[in-house]
CSV table of C-alpha atoms in Angstrom, one decimal:
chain,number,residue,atom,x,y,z
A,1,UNK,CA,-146.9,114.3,-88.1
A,2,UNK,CA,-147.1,117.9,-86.8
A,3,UNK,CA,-149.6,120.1,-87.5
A,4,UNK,CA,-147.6,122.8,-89.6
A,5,UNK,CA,-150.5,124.5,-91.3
A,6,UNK,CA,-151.7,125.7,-87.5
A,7,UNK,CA,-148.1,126.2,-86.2
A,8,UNK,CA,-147.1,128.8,-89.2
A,9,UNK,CA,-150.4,130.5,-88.6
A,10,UNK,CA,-148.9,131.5,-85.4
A,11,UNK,CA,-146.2,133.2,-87.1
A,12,UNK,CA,-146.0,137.2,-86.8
A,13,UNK,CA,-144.5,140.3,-88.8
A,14,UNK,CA,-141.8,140.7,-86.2
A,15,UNK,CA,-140.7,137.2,-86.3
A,16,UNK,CA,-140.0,137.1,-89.2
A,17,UNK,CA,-138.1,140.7,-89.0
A,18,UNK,CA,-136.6,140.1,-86.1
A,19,UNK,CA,-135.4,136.8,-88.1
A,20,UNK,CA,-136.6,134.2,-85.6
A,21,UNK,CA,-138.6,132.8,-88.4
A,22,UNK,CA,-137.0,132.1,-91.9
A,23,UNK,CA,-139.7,129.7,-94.1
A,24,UNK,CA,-137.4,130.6,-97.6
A,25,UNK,CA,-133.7,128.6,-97.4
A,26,UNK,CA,-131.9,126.9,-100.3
A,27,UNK,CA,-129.4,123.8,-99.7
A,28,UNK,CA,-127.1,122.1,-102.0
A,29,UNK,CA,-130.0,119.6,-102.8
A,30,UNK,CA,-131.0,122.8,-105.3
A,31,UNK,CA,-129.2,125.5,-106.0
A,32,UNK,CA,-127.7,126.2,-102.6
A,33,UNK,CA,-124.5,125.9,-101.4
A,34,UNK,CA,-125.2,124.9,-97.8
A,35,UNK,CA,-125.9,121.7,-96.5
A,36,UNK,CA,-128.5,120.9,-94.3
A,37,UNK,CA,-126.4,120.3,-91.3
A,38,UNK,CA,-124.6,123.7,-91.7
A,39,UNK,CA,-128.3,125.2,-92.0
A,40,UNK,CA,-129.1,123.7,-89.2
A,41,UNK,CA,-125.9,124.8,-87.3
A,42,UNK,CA,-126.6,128.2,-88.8
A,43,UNK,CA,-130.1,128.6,-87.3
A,44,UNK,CA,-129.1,127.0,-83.9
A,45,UNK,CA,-126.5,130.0,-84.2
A,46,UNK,CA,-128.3,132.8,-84.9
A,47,UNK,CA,-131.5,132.0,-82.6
A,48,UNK,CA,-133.5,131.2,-85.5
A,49,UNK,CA,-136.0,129.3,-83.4
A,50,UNK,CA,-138.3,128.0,-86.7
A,51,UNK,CA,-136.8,127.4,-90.5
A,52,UNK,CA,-137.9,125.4,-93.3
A,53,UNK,CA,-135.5,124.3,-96.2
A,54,UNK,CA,-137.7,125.0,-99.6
A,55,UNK,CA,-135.0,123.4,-102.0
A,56,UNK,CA,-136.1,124.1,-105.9
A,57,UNK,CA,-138.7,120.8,-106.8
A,58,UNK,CA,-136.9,118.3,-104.9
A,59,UNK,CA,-137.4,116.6,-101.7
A,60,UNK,CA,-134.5,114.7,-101.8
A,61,UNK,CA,-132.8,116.7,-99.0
A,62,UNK,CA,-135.5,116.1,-96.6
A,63,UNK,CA,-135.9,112.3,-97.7
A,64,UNK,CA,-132.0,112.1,-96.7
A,65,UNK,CA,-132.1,113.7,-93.3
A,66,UNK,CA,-135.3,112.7,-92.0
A,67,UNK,CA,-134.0,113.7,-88.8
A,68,UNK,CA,-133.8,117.7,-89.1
A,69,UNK,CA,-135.2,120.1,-87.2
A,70,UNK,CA,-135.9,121.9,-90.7
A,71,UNK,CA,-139.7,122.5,-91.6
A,72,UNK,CA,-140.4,120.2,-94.5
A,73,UNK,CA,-141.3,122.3,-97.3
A,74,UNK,CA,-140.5,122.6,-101.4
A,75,UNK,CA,-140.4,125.4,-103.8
A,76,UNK,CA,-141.8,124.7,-107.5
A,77,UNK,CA,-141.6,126.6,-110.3
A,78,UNK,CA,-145.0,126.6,-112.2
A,79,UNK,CA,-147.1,128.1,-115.4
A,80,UNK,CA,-150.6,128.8,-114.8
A,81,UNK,CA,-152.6,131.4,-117.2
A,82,UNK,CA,-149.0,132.4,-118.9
A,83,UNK,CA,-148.0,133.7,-115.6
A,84,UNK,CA,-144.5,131.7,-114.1
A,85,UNK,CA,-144.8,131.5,-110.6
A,86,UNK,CA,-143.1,130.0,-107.6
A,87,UNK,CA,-145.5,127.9,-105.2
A,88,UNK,CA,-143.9,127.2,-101.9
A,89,UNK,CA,-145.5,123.5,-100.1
A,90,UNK,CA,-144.9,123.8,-96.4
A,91,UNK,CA,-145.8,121.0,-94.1
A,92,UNK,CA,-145.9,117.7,-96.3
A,93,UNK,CA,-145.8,114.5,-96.2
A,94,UNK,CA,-141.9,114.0,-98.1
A,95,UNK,CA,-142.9,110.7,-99.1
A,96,UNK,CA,-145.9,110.9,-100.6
A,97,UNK,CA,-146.2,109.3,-103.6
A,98,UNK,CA,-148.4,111.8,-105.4
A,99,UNK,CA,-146.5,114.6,-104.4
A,100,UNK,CA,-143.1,113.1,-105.7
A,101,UNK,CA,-144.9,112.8,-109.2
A,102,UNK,CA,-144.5,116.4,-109.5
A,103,UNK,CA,-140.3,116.7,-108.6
A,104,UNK,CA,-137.7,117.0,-110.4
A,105,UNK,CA,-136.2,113.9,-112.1
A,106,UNK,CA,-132.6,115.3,-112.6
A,107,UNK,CA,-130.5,117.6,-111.0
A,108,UNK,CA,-130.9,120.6,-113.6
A,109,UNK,CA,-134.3,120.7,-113.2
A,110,UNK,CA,-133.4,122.0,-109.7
A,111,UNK,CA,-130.5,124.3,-110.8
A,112,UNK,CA,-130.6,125.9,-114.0
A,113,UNK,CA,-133.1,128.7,-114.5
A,114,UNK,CA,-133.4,128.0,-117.9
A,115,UNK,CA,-134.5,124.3,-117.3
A,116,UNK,CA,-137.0,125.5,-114.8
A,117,UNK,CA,-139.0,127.8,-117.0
A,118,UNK,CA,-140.0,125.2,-118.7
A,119,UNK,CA,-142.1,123.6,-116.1
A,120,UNK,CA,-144.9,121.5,-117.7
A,121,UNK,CA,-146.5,121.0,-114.2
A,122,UNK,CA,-150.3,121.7,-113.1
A,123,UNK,CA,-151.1,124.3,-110.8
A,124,UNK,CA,-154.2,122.8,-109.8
A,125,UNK,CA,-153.1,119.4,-109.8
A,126,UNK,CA,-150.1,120.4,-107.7
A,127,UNK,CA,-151.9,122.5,-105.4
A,128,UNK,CA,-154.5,119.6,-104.5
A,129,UNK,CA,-151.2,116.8,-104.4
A,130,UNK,CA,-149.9,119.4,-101.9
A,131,UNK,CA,-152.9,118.9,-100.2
A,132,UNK,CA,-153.0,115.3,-100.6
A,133,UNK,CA,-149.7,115.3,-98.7
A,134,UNK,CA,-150.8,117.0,-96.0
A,135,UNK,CA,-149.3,120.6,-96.9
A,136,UNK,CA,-150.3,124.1,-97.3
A,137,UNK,CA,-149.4,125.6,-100.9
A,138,UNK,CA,-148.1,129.6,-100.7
A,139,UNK,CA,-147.3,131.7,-103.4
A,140,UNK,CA,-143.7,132.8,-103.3
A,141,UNK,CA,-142.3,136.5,-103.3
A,142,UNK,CA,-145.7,137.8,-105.4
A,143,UNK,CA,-144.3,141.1,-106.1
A,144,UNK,CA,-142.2,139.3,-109.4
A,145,UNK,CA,-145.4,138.1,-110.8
A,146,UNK,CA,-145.8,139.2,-113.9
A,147,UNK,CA,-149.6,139.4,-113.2
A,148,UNK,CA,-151.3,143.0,-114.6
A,149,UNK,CA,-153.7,143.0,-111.2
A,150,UNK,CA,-152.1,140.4,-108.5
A,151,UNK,CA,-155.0,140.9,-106.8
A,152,UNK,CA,-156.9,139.0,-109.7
A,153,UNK,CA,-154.4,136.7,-109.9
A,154,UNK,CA,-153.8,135.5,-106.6
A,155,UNK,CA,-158.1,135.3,-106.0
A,156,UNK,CA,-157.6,133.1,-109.1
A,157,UNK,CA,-155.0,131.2,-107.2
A,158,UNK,CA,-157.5,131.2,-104.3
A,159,UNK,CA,-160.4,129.4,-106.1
A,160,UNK,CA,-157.7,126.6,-106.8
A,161,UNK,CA,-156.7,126.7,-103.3
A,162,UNK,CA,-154.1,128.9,-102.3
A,163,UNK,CA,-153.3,128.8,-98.8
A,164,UNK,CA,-150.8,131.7,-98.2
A,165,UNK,CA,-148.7,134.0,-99.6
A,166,UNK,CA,-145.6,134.8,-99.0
A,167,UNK,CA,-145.6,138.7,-97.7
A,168,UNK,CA,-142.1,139.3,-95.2
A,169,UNK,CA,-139.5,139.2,-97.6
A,170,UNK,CA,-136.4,141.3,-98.4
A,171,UNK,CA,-136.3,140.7,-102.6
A,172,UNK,CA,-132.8,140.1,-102.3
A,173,UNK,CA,-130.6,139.5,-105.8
A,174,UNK,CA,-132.1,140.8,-109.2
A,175,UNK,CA,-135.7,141.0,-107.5
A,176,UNK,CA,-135.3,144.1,-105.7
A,177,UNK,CA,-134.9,145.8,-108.7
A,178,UNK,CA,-138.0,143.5,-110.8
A,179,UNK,CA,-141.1,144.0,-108.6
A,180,UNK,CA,-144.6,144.6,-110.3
A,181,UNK,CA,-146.4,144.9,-106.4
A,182,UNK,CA,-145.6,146.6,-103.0
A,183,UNK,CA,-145.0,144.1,-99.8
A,184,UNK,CA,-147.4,146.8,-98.6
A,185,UNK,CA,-150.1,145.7,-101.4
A,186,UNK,CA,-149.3,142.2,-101.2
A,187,UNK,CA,-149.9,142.4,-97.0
A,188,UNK,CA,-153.5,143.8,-98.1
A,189,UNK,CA,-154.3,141.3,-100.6
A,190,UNK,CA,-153.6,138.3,-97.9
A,191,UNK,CA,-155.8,140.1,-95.4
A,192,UNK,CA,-158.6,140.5,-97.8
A,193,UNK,CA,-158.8,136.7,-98.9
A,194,UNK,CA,-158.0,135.7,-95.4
A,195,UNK,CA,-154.7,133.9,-96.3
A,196,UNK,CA,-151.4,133.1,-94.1
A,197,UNK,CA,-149.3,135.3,-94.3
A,198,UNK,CA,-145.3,133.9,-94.4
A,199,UNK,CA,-141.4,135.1,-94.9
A,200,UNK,CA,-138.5,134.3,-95.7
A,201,UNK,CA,-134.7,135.5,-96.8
A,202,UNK,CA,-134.6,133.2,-100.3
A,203,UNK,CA,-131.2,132.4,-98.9
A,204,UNK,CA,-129.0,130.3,-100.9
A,205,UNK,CA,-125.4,131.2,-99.3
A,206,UNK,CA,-124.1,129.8,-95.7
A,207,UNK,CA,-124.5,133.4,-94.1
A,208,UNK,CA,-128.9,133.6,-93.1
């Protein structure tokens, strides 16, 4: 199994800009509309030399095509201190057991927004299954946290063990409009706990 956690570390601010990195893409398997084929097409396309398919707490798509050149990765929605957040897994094992424990176990729960927020799952549990399975956990687009001081929050998150956060990203949809951070503030806070630092588009059309 490749070492993910030392290959996204190599990742910079202009690869990401320069979209030759995109860590953030939805497929059918969630609430997507691309499947991982035409993803796959797409990046090949549009030079995007590294891209990881973070379908909405399923795994499903990568246990299916074991054979893409997509970065394993999930995205699941979570509670922790009345705070919902979205923690990205990059880099794990798709079959491990433990991990699975924590996916969704109907389609809905991948889909409907309404079915999500009502996550029952663990943050600390989930962060040391992601672990378990060989991943790195990240916070996703941290500027919609509804945290008073992120900064708090995501040391918090840090003490659980937090890996990365997710800091190049464009807010597309209703979040450009819902932030509670700066990218700017959120690039600072990664630099002062030492975290990875990732991006992504959140794309869940055919057109990355």
């Amino acid at each position: 199994m490749k070492n993910y956690k030392e290959l996204i570390k190599t990742f910079k601010k202009e690869d990401y800009e320069q979209k030759r990195v995109n860590l953030h893409i939805h497929s059918l398997y969630s609430d997507g509309v691309a499947s991982f084929q035409e993803i796959e097409e797409n990046a090949a396309k549009n030079g995007i030399q590294y891209y990881a398919i973070s379908d909405h707490n399923t795994l499903q798509g990568h246990i299916e095509n074991p054979n893409s050149s997509a970065i394993p990765a999930i995205e699941f929605d979570v509670w922790y201190k009345g705070i919902f957040l979205h923690l990205l897994a990059y880099g794990i094992d798709v079959n491990n057991k433990e991990l699975l424990k924590f996916c969704a176990k109907s389609k809905r729960e991948t889909t409907a927004d309404i079915v999500r927020l009502f996550s029952n799952r663990k943050l600390p549990e989930l962060i040391n299954a992601i672990h378990n399975a060989g991943g790195i956990a990240v916070l996703a687009h941290p500027c919609c946290c509804w945290a008073i001081s992120l900064d708090h929050f995501i040391k918090t998150l840090v003490t659980l063990g937090l890996d990365g956060v997710e800091v190049y990203y464009p807010y597309p949809r209703w979040r450009k409009y819902i932030k509670f951070s700066s990218p700017d503030c959120v690039e600072k806070i990664a630099d002062k706990y030492n975290l990875i630092k990732t991006g992504g588009t959140d794309c869940h059309s055919k057109d990355f």
